[in-house]
């Protein structure tokens, strides 16, 4: 019996990449995200326009012959955002750290997927699903608990890289799973290519920031400014939030979080977490750093533009989101400089090529990129066999 690998989404986009593996009556789906999808859009429309993967039996009352299991490599929306649209109970596997964060987000009402039966899969513990064996490997991305995933059917091996970087705090995690897989004669590597999406001119013009350099630059701003400092980070990047508070304290200021962020940080074991008390902050603004979520943007009205605003990969994430223009207009109208202090969670083009060379799969698919053909060209130039599938295409093994 053959394994079918079907590419359902994310071939020409950053995120929303979904692939299914079927053999017999067993179907594995990974990941399960969406790109930007306005909350008011009906599920049927999201299926019709391709925002949701072409798996109607999971989103409607259509029946299916398959026993389906979903796997989530990490807890970013573009890798798990479709869970809330499920219409029937489905087992959803993720790492322990991802499951812990998902529980908190659900408790806060940030996530709600009543049909997602969350289960934990331990790192490097092969687990059987029908004729398949699935193994999670801990990796480095800007989300705690992120994984690369190996899928075996007894004869062939496929690897889903997930989102990955090699200049983050834990490159040893990536090097470990790459070394393991190098020795396994991988049939197919599904490799993200986010950083190939951008023009070379822009790559040259902008310095490559890391989590470490972000903290250094943040410290410099704290030291050079006497104003209130406002930060807009992403609540799912737990390790960065912990580091931000440490940097704030090391520079003689106090950190204050909104209720949502404070609840998350306390739930994951962080201590000395304090919520915003506006009266206290207003009395001595230059002593504080406050975290501000877009939904509470107008809380900043009371400072009359007298603050420094640092966007740190929080929402709205980019210009594709209409709220980004609203944020920019608000800051402009209040004479506040918009300062981007973000860090990519994705490997550089050179690192991606080196990673693919190291694993040296029989065939590599480039996706999770606006320009997968650009990554494909770079991989071919170093002698790798690259395949660019079309949406809905199936490979048989």
Short mmCIF file of N, CA, C and O in Angstrom, two decimals, residues 67-197:
data_model
loop_
_atom_site.label_atom_id
_atom_site.label_comp_id
_atom_site.label_asym_id
_atom_site.label_seq_id
_atom_site.Cartn_x
_atom_site.Cartn_y
_atom_site.Cartn_z
N UNK A 67 -9.59 8.05 8.99
CA UNK A 67 -9.39 8.37 10.40
C UNK A 67 -8.29 9.43 10.43
O UNK A 67 -7.13 9.14 10.14
N UNK A 68 -8.66 10.65 10.78
CA UNK A 68 -7.76 11.79 10.64
C UNK A 68 -7.16 12.20 11.98
O UNK A 68 -7.85 12.25 13.00
N UNK A 69 -5.87 12.51 11.95
CA UNK A 69 -5.17 13.08 13.09
C UNK A 69 -4.42 14.31 12.60
O UNK A 69 -3.82 14.30 11.53
N UNK A 70 -4.46 15.38 13.40
CA UNK A 70 -3.78 16.63 13.05
C UNK A 70 -2.55 16.81 13.93
O UNK A 70 -2.58 16.49 15.12
N UNK A 71 -1.49 17.34 13.35
CA UNK A 71 -0.25 17.62 14.08
C UNK A 71 0.12 19.09 13.88
O UNK A 71 0.08 19.60 12.76
N UNK A 72 0.48 19.74 14.96
CA UNK A 72 0.82 21.17 14.93
C UNK A 72 2.28 21.33 15.34
O UNK A 72 2.66 20.96 16.45
N UNK A 73 3.08 21.89 14.45
CA UNK A 73 4.52 22.03 14.73
C UNK A 73 4.80 23.10 15.77
O UNK A 73 5.76 22.98 16.54
N UNK A 74 3.98 24.14 15.80
CA UNK A 74 4.11 25.18 16.83
C UNK A 74 2.86 26.02 16.84
O UNK A 74 1.99 25.89 15.97
N UNK A 75 2.75 26.90 17.81
CA UNK A 75 1.46 27.52 18.10
C UNK A 75 1.27 28.91 17.48
O UNK A 75 0.55 29.74 18.02
N UNK A 76 1.88 29.17 16.34
CA UNK A 76 1.59 30.40 15.61
C UNK A 76 0.33 30.20 14.76
O UNK A 76 0.06 29.09 14.28
N UNK A 77 -0.42 31.27 14.57
CA UNK A 77 -1.71 31.18 13.89
C UNK A 77 -1.60 30.59 12.49
O UNK A 77 -2.50 29.89 12.03
N UNK A 78 -0.49 30.89 11.79
CA UNK A 78 -0.37 30.38 10.43
C UNK A 78 -0.03 28.89 10.41
O UNK A 78 0.11 28.31 9.33
N UNK A 79 0.04 28.28 11.59
CA UNK A 79 0.28 26.84 11.67
C UNK A 79 -0.80 26.10 12.45
O UNK A 79 -0.80 24.87 12.46
N UNK A 80 -1.72 26.84 13.09
CA UNK A 80 -2.77 26.16 13.86
C UNK A 80 -4.10 26.91 13.83
O UNK A 80 -5.06 26.48 14.45
N UNK A 81 -4.18 28.01 13.09
CA UNK A 81 -5.36 28.86 13.13
C UNK A 81 -6.63 28.27 12.56
O UNK A 81 -7.72 28.82 12.77
N UNK A 82 -6.53 27.14 11.85
CA UNK A 82 -7.73 26.51 11.29
C UNK A 82 -8.43 25.61 12.28
O UNK A 82 -9.54 25.12 12.01
N UNK A 83 -7.83 25.39 13.44
CA UNK A 83 -8.44 24.48 14.42
C UNK A 83 -9.83 24.94 14.83
O UNK A 83 -10.73 24.13 15.07
N UNK A 84 -10.02 26.25 14.93
CA UNK A 84 -11.30 26.77 15.41
C UNK A 84 -12.45 26.49 14.44
O UNK A 84 -13.62 26.60 14.82
N UNK A 85 -12.13 26.13 13.20
CA UNK A 85 -13.18 25.88 12.21
C UNK A 85 -13.61 24.41 12.15
O UNK A 85 -14.52 24.07 11.39
N UNK A 86 -12.97 23.55 12.93
CA UNK A 86 -13.33 22.13 12.92
C UNK A 86 -14.79 21.94 13.34
O UNK A 86 -15.28 22.62 14.24
N UNK A 87 -15.46 20.98 12.71
CA UNK A 87 -16.87 20.73 13.01
C UNK A 87 -17.12 19.35 13.61
O UNK A 87 -18.26 18.97 13.83
N UNK A 88 -16.06 18.61 13.86
CA UNK A 88 -16.21 17.30 14.50
C UNK A 88 -14.94 17.01 15.32
O UNK A 88 -13.87 17.56 15.03
N UNK A 89 -15.05 16.17 16.34
CA UNK A 89 -13.90 15.92 17.21
C UNK A 89 -12.72 15.31 16.45
O UNK A 89 -12.89 14.32 15.72
N UNK A 90 -11.55 15.90 16.63
CA UNK A 90 -10.33 15.43 15.98
C UNK A 90 -9.19 15.49 17.00
O UNK A 90 -9.04 16.47 17.73
N UNK A 91 -8.38 14.43 17.05
CA UNK A 91 -7.19 14.46 17.89
C UNK A 91 -6.16 15.39 17.26
O UNK A 91 -5.86 15.29 16.07
N UNK A 92 -5.62 16.30 18.08
CA UNK A 92 -4.61 17.26 17.62
C UNK A 92 -3.38 17.13 18.51
O UNK A 92 -3.45 17.39 19.71
N UNK A 93 -2.27 16.73 17.91
CA UNK A 93 -1.04 16.51 18.67
C UNK A 93 -0.09 17.69 18.55
O UNK A 93 0.08 18.27 17.47
N UNK A 94 0.53 18.04 19.67
CA UNK A 94 1.53 19.10 19.71
C UNK A 94 2.46 18.83 20.87
O UNK A 94 2.22 17.92 21.69
N UNK A 95 3.54 19.61 20.98
CA UNK A 95 4.47 19.43 22.09
C UNK A 95 3.84 19.85 23.41
O UNK A 95 2.82 20.55 23.44
N UNK A 96 4.48 19.45 24.51
CA UNK A 96 3.95 19.81 25.83
C UNK A 96 3.92 21.32 26.01
O UNK A 96 2.94 21.89 26.52
N UNK A 97 4.99 22.02 25.61
CA UNK A 97 5.04 23.48 25.78
C UNK A 97 3.95 24.15 24.96
O UNK A 97 3.33 25.12 25.40
N UNK A 98 3.70 23.65 23.75
CA UNK A 98 2.63 24.21 22.93
C UNK A 98 1.28 23.96 23.57
O UNK A 98 0.41 24.85 23.60
N UNK A 99 1.08 22.76 24.10
CA UNK A 99 -0.20 22.43 24.73
C UNK A 99 -0.44 23.29 25.97
O UNK A 99 -1.56 23.74 26.23
N UNK A 100 0.61 23.53 26.74
CA UNK A 100 0.48 24.37 27.94
C UNK A 100 0.05 25.78 27.56
O UNK A 100 -0.83 26.38 28.20
N UNK A 101 0.67 26.33 26.52
CA UNK A 101 0.31 27.68 26.07
C UNK A 101 -1.10 27.69 25.49
O UNK A 101 -1.88 28.62 25.74
N UNK A 102 -1.44 26.64 24.74
CA UNK A 102 -2.78 26.58 24.14
C UNK A 102 -3.86 26.58 25.23
O UNK A 102 -4.90 27.23 25.09
N UNK A 103 -3.59 25.86 26.31
CA UNK A 103 -4.55 25.81 27.41
C UNK A 103 -4.80 27.22 27.98
O UNK A 103 -5.94 27.60 28.23
N UNK A 104 -3.74 27.98 28.17
CA UNK A 104 -3.87 29.33 28.71
C UNK A 104 -4.62 30.23 27.74
O UNK A 104 -5.50 31.00 28.13
N UNK A 105 -4.27 30.13 26.45
CA UNK A 105 -4.93 30.96 25.44
C UNK A 105 -6.43 30.64 25.36
O UNK A 105 -7.26 31.53 25.16
N UNK A 106 -6.75 29.38 25.53
CA UNK A 106 -8.16 28.97 25.54
C UNK A 106 -8.88 29.53 26.77
O UNK A 106 -10.00 30.03 26.68
N UNK A 107 -8.21 29.47 27.90
CA UNK A 107 -8.78 29.98 29.15
C UNK A 107 -9.07 31.48 29.04
O UNK A 107 -10.05 31.99 29.59
N UNK A 108 -8.20 32.19 28.32
CA UNK A 108 -8.37 33.64 28.14
C UNK A 108 -9.35 33.98 27.04
O UNK A 108 -9.71 35.15 26.87
N UNK A 109 -9.79 32.99 26.27
CA UNK A 109 -10.70 33.24 25.16
C UNK A 109 -10.01 33.69 23.89
O UNK A 109 -10.67 34.05 22.91
N UNK A 110 -8.67 33.67 23.88
CA UNK A 110 -7.93 34.04 22.68
C UNK A 110 -8.06 32.95 21.62
O UNK A 110 -8.14 33.23 20.43
N UNK A 111 -8.07 31.71 22.07
CA UNK A 111 -8.30 30.57 21.19
C UNK A 111 -9.56 29.84 21.62
O UNK A 111 -9.87 29.78 22.81
N UNK A 112 -10.25 29.30 20.64
CA UNK A 112 -11.44 28.50 20.94
C UNK A 112 -11.65 27.50 19.81
O UNK A 112 -12.00 27.88 18.69
N UNK A 113 -11.38 26.25 20.11
CA UNK A 113 -11.56 25.18 19.12
C UNK A 113 -12.18 23.99 19.85
O UNK A 113 -11.48 23.04 20.22
N UNK A 114 -13.49 24.02 20.05
CA UNK A 114 -14.14 22.99 20.88
C UNK A 114 -14.02 21.57 20.35
O UNK A 114 -14.16 20.62 21.12
N UNK A 115 -13.73 21.43 19.05
CA UNK A 115 -13.63 20.08 18.50
C UNK A 115 -12.19 19.58 18.41
O UNK A 115 -11.94 18.48 17.93
N UNK A 116 -11.24 20.40 18.84
CA UNK A 116 -9.83 19.99 18.84
C UNK A 116 -9.51 19.28 20.15
O UNK A 116 -9.51 19.89 21.21
N UNK A 117 -9.26 18.00 20.07
CA UNK A 117 -8.92 17.19 21.24
C UNK A 117 -7.39 17.22 21.39
O UNK A 117 -6.68 16.43 20.76
N UNK A 118 -6.89 18.15 22.19
CA UNK A 118 -5.45 18.39 22.29
C UNK A 118 -4.76 17.24 23.02
O UNK A 118 -5.14 16.87 24.13
N UNK A 119 -3.70 16.72 22.38
CA UNK A 119 -2.89 15.67 22.97
C UNK A 119 -1.42 16.02 22.82
O UNK A 119 -1.04 16.75 21.91
N UNK A 120 -0.61 15.49 23.73
CA UNK A 120 0.81 15.81 23.75
C UNK A 120 1.62 14.68 23.13
O UNK A 120 1.36 13.50 23.40
N UNK A 121 2.59 15.05 22.31
CA UNK A 121 3.54 14.09 21.77
C UNK A 121 4.93 14.53 22.23
O UNK A 121 5.33 15.68 22.02
N UNK A 122 5.63 13.67 22.92
CA UNK A 122 6.94 14.01 23.47
C UNK A 122 8.00 14.05 22.37
O UNK A 122 7.93 13.30 21.40
N UNK A 123 8.98 14.92 22.57
CA UNK A 123 10.08 15.00 21.60
C UNK A 123 10.85 13.68 21.54
O UNK A 123 11.13 13.05 22.57
N UNK A 124 11.16 13.29 20.32
CA UNK A 124 11.97 12.11 20.01
C UNK A 124 11.40 10.82 20.59
O UNK A 124 12.13 9.89 20.96
N UNK A 125 10.07 10.78 20.64
CA UNK A 125 9.38 9.56 21.04
C UNK A 125 8.49 9.12 19.88
O UNK A 125 7.37 9.61 19.73
N UNK A 126 8.98 8.21 19.02
CA UNK A 126 8.18 7.78 17.86
C UNK A 126 6.82 7.23 18.30
O UNK A 126 6.74 6.43 19.24
N UNK A 127 5.78 7.69 17.62
CA UNK A 127 4.41 7.31 17.98
C UNK A 127 3.69 6.82 16.74
O UNK A 127 3.78 7.43 15.67
N UNK A 128 2.97 5.71 16.87
CA UNK A 128 2.33 5.08 15.72
C UNK A 128 0.91 5.57 15.52
O UNK A 128 0.14 5.74 16.47
N UNK A 129 0.56 5.77 14.25
CA UNK A 129 -0.80 6.13 13.81
C UNK A 129 -1.08 5.32 12.55
O UNK A 129 -0.60 5.66 11.48
N UNK A 130 -1.85 4.24 12.70
CA UNK A 130 -2.05 3.34 11.57
C UNK A 130 -0.71 2.80 11.11
O UNK A 130 0.09 2.30 11.91
N UNK A 131 -0.41 2.90 9.82
CA UNK A 131 0.86 2.43 9.27
C UNK A 131 1.97 3.46 9.39
O UNK A 131 3.10 3.22 8.94
N UNK A 132 1.66 4.61 9.98
CA UNK A 132 2.65 5.68 10.09
C UNK A 132 3.31 5.70 11.46
O UNK A 132 2.72 5.29 12.47
N UNK A 133 4.52 6.24 11.46
CA UNK A 133 5.21 6.55 12.70
C UNK A 133 5.59 8.03 12.64
O UNK A 133 6.19 8.47 11.66
N UNK A 134 5.24 8.79 13.68
CA UNK A 134 5.50 10.24 13.72
C UNK A 134 6.43 10.55 14.89
O UNK A 134 6.21 10.07 16.01
N UNK A 135 7.45 11.37 14.61
CA UNK A 135 8.39 11.78 15.65
C UNK A 135 8.57 13.29 15.60
O UNK A 135 8.83 13.86 14.54
N UNK A 136 8.44 13.93 16.75
CA UNK A 136 8.70 15.36 16.90
C UNK A 136 10.14 15.56 17.37
O UNK A 136 10.61 14.85 18.26
N UNK A 137 10.83 16.56 16.80
CA UNK A 137 12.16 16.95 17.25
C UNK A 137 12.11 18.42 17.66
O UNK A 137 11.62 19.26 16.90
N UNK A 138 12.62 18.73 18.84
CA UNK A 138 12.63 20.11 19.28
C UNK A 138 13.52 20.94 18.37
O UNK A 138 14.61 20.53 17.99
N UNK A 139 13.06 22.14 18.00
CA UNK A 139 13.80 23.00 17.10
C UNK A 139 13.87 24.40 17.67
O UNK A 139 13.43 24.66 18.79
N UNK A 140 14.47 25.32 16.91
CA UNK A 140 14.56 26.72 17.35
C UNK A 140 13.74 27.58 16.42
O UNK A 140 14.00 27.66 15.21
N UNK A 141 12.74 28.24 16.99
CA UNK A 141 11.88 29.18 16.29
C UNK A 141 11.43 30.19 17.34
O UNK A 141 11.76 30.03 18.53
N UNK A 142 10.72 31.23 16.95
CA UNK A 142 10.31 32.21 17.96
C UNK A 142 8.99 31.81 18.62
O UNK A 142 8.10 32.63 18.82
N UNK A 143 8.90 30.54 18.95
CA UNK A 143 7.75 30.00 19.69
C UNK A 143 8.25 28.83 20.52
O UNK A 143 8.90 27.92 20.00
N UNK A 144 7.97 28.87 21.81
CA UNK A 144 8.38 27.78 22.69
C UNK A 144 7.66 26.49 22.29
O UNK A 144 6.48 26.49 22.02
N UNK A 145 8.41 25.38 22.27
CA UNK A 145 7.81 24.09 21.94
C UNK A 145 7.76 23.77 20.47
O UNK A 145 7.15 22.77 20.07
N UNK A 146 8.40 24.59 19.62
CA UNK A 146 8.37 24.36 18.17
C UNK A 146 9.07 23.06 17.82
O UNK A 146 10.04 22.65 18.47
N UNK A 147 8.59 22.42 16.73
CA UNK A 147 9.11 21.10 16.36
C UNK A 147 9.32 20.97 14.86
O UNK A 147 8.59 21.56 14.06
N UNK A 148 10.32 20.18 14.51
CA UNK A 148 10.42 19.59 13.18
C UNK A 148 9.80 18.20 13.30
O UNK A 148 9.85 17.59 14.39
N UNK A 149 9.22 17.69 12.22
CA UNK A 149 8.45 16.45 12.33
C UNK A 149 8.90 15.44 11.27
O UNK A 149 9.01 15.77 10.09
N UNK A 150 9.16 14.21 11.72
CA UNK A 150 9.51 13.11 10.81
C UNK A 150 8.32 12.16 10.67
O UNK A 150 7.71 11.78 11.68
N UNK A 151 8.02 11.78 9.45
CA UNK A 151 6.92 10.85 9.17
C UNK A 151 7.48 9.64 8.42
O UNK A 151 8.14 9.79 7.39
N UNK A 152 7.22 8.45 8.95
CA UNK A 152 7.65 7.21 8.30
C UNK A 152 6.46 6.31 8.04
O UNK A 152 5.50 6.30 8.82
N UNK A 153 6.55 5.54 6.97
CA UNK A 153 5.50 4.54 6.73
C UNK A 153 6.08 3.13 6.65
O UNK A 153 5.44 2.22 6.11
N UNK A 154 7.27 2.95 7.19
CA UNK A 154 7.91 1.64 7.17
C UNK A 154 8.88 1.47 6.05
O UNK A 154 9.83 0.68 6.13
N UNK A 155 8.69 2.23 4.97
CA UNK A 155 9.55 2.12 3.80
C UNK A 155 10.15 3.47 3.41
O UNK A 155 11.30 3.55 2.97
N UNK A 156 9.37 4.53 3.58
CA UNK A 156 9.81 5.86 3.17
C UNK A 156 9.74 6.84 4.35
O UNK A 156 8.96 6.64 5.29
N UNK A 157 10.54 7.89 4.25
CA UNK A 157 10.62 8.89 5.31
C UNK A 157 10.48 10.29 4.73
O UNK A 157 11.16 10.65 3.77
N UNK A 158 9.59 11.07 5.34
CA UNK A 158 9.38 12.46 4.96
C UNK A 158 9.65 13.32 6.20
O UNK A 158 9.31 12.93 7.31
N UNK A 159 10.24 14.49 5.97
CA UNK A 159 10.51 15.41 7.08
C UNK A 159 9.86 16.76 6.78
O UNK A 159 10.04 17.31 5.69
N UNK A 160 9.10 17.25 7.74
CA UNK A 160 8.49 18.58 7.70
C UNK A 160 9.33 19.46 8.62
O UNK A 160 9.34 19.26 9.83
N UNK A 161 10.06 20.42 8.04
CA UNK A 161 10.99 21.21 8.84
C UNK A 161 10.29 22.09 9.87
O UNK A 161 10.90 22.49 10.87
N UNK A 162 8.99 22.40 9.64
CA UNK A 162 8.37 23.43 10.45
C UNK A 162 9.09 24.74 10.21
O UNK A 162 9.85 24.89 9.24
N UNK A 163 8.88 25.71 11.07
CA UNK A 163 9.62 26.97 10.98
C UNK A 163 10.90 26.83 11.79
O UNK A 163 10.89 26.31 12.91
N UNK A 164 12.00 27.33 11.23
CA UNK A 164 13.29 27.04 11.84
C UNK A 164 14.26 28.20 11.62
O UNK A 164 14.16 28.92 10.62
N UNK A 165 15.16 28.39 12.54
CA UNK A 165 16.25 29.35 12.38
C UNK A 165 17.51 28.79 13.02
O UNK A 165 17.43 27.92 13.91
N UNK A 166 18.66 29.30 12.58
CA UNK A 166 19.93 28.81 13.10
C UNK A 166 20.73 29.88 13.84
O UNK A 166 21.82 29.61 14.33
N UNK A 167 20.19 31.10 13.89
CA UNK A 167 20.88 32.16 14.64
C UNK A 167 20.07 32.60 15.85
O UNK A 167 20.21 33.71 16.33
N UNK A 168 19.23 31.71 16.34
CA UNK A 168 18.47 31.98 17.56
C UNK A 168 19.23 31.50 18.78
O UNK A 168 20.41 31.14 18.71
N UNK A 169 18.58 31.45 19.93
CA UNK A 169 19.25 31.05 21.18
C UNK A 169 19.66 29.59 21.23
O UNK A 169 20.51 29.21 22.02
N UNK A 170 19.02 28.72 20.37
CA UNK A 170 19.27 27.29 20.49
C UNK A 170 19.55 26.62 19.14
O UNK A 170 18.83 25.71 18.71
N UNK A 171 20.63 27.02 18.48
CA UNK A 171 20.97 26.36 17.21
C UNK A 171 21.31 24.89 17.39
O UNK A 171 21.18 24.09 16.46
N UNK A 172 21.72 24.51 18.60
CA UNK A 172 22.09 23.11 18.85
C UNK A 172 20.89 22.18 18.64
O UNK A 172 21.06 21.01 18.29
N UNK A 173 19.68 22.69 18.87
CA UNK A 173 18.50 21.86 18.64
C UNK A 173 18.35 21.52 17.16
O UNK A 173 18.06 20.38 16.79
N UNK A 174 18.55 22.52 16.33
CA UNK A 174 18.44 22.32 14.88
C UNK A 174 19.56 21.41 14.40
O UNK A 174 19.33 20.48 13.61
N UNK A 175 20.78 21.67 14.86
CA UNK A 175 21.91 20.84 14.45
C UNK A 175 21.70 19.39 14.85
O UNK A 175 22.09 18.47 14.11
N UNK A 176 21.07 19.17 16.00
CA UNK A 176 20.83 17.80 16.45
C UNK A 176 19.89 17.05 15.50
O UNK A 176 20.23 15.96 15.03
N UNK A 177 18.71 17.65 15.23
CA UNK A 177 17.79 16.89 14.38
C UNK A 177 18.29 16.79 12.95
O UNK A 177 18.04 15.78 12.26
N UNK A 178 19.05 17.79 12.51
CA UNK A 178 19.62 17.71 11.17
C UNK A 178 20.65 16.57 11.09
O UNK A 178 20.71 15.85 10.08
N UNK A 179 21.43 16.40 12.15
CA UNK A 179 22.40 15.30 12.17
C UNK A 179 21.70 13.94 12.18
O UNK A 179 22.11 13.01 11.48
N UNK A 180 20.65 13.83 12.98
CA UNK A 180 19.90 12.57 13.04
C UNK A 180 19.34 12.22 11.66
O UNK A 180 19.46 11.08 11.18
N UNK A 181 18.74 13.20 11.01
CA UNK A 181 18.07 12.94 9.73
C UNK A 181 19.06 12.74 8.59
O UNK A 181 18.77 12.03 7.62
N UNK A 182 20.22 13.34 8.70
CA UNK A 182 21.25 13.19 7.66
C UNK A 182 21.59 11.71 7.46
O UNK A 182 21.85 11.27 6.32
N UNK A 183 21.55 10.95 8.51
CA UNK A 183 21.94 9.54 8.45
C UNK A 183 20.79 8.61 8.07
O UNK A 183 20.95 7.39 8.06
N UNK A 184 19.62 9.19 7.74
CA UNK A 184 18.45 8.35 7.52
C UNK A 184 17.98 8.27 6.07
O UNK A 184 16.92 7.72 5.79
N UNK A 185 18.75 8.84 5.15
CA UNK A 185 18.43 8.73 3.73
C UNK A 185 16.99 9.19 3.46
O UNK A 185 16.15 8.44 2.95
N UNK A 186 16.71 10.44 3.81
CA UNK A 186 15.36 11.00 3.73
C UNK A 186 14.86 11.02 2.28
O UNK A 186 15.56 11.43 1.36
N UNK A 187 13.63 10.59 2.09
CA UNK A 187 13.04 10.61 0.75
C UNK A 187 12.58 12.00 0.35
O UNK A 187 12.77 12.42 -0.80
N UNK A 188 11.96 12.72 1.31
CA UNK A 188 11.36 14.01 0.97
C UNK A 188 11.51 14.96 2.15
O UNK A 188 11.13 14.63 3.27
N UNK A 189 12.08 16.14 1.88
CA UNK A 189 12.19 17.19 2.89
C UNK A 189 11.30 18.36 2.48
O UNK A 189 11.45 18.91 1.39
N UNK A 190 10.37 18.73 3.36
CA UNK A 190 9.53 19.90 3.15
C UNK A 190 10.17 21.04 3.93
O UNK A 190 10.12 21.07 5.16
N UNK A 191 10.76 21.98 3.21
CA UNK A 191 11.61 22.99 3.83
C UNK A 191 11.00 24.38 3.70
O UNK A 191 10.70 24.83 2.60
N UNK A 192 10.85 25.07 4.84
CA UNK A 192 10.33 26.44 4.80
C UNK A 192 11.32 27.35 4.08
O UNK A 192 12.53 27.08 4.04
N UNK A 193 10.82 28.46 3.53
CA UNK A 193 11.69 29.37 2.80
C UNK A 193 11.32 30.83 2.99
O UNK A 193 11.47 31.64 2.07
N UNK A 194 10.87 31.16 4.18
CA UNK A 194 10.35 32.51 4.44
C UNK A 194 11.31 33.60 3.98
O UNK A 194 10.91 34.55 3.29
N UNK A 195 12.57 33.50 4.36
CA UNK A 195 13.50 34.60 4.10
C UNK A 195 13.89 34.73 2.63
O UNK A 195 14.51 35.72 2.23
N UNK A 196 13.51 33.74 1.81
CA UNK A 196 13.71 33.88 0.37
C UNK A 196 12.63 34.76 -0.26
O UNK A 196 12.67 35.05 -1.45
N UNK A 197 11.65 35.16 0.53
CA UNK A 197 10.51 35.92 0.01
C UNK A 197 10.86 37.36 -0.35
O UNK A 197 10.12 38.01 -1.07
#
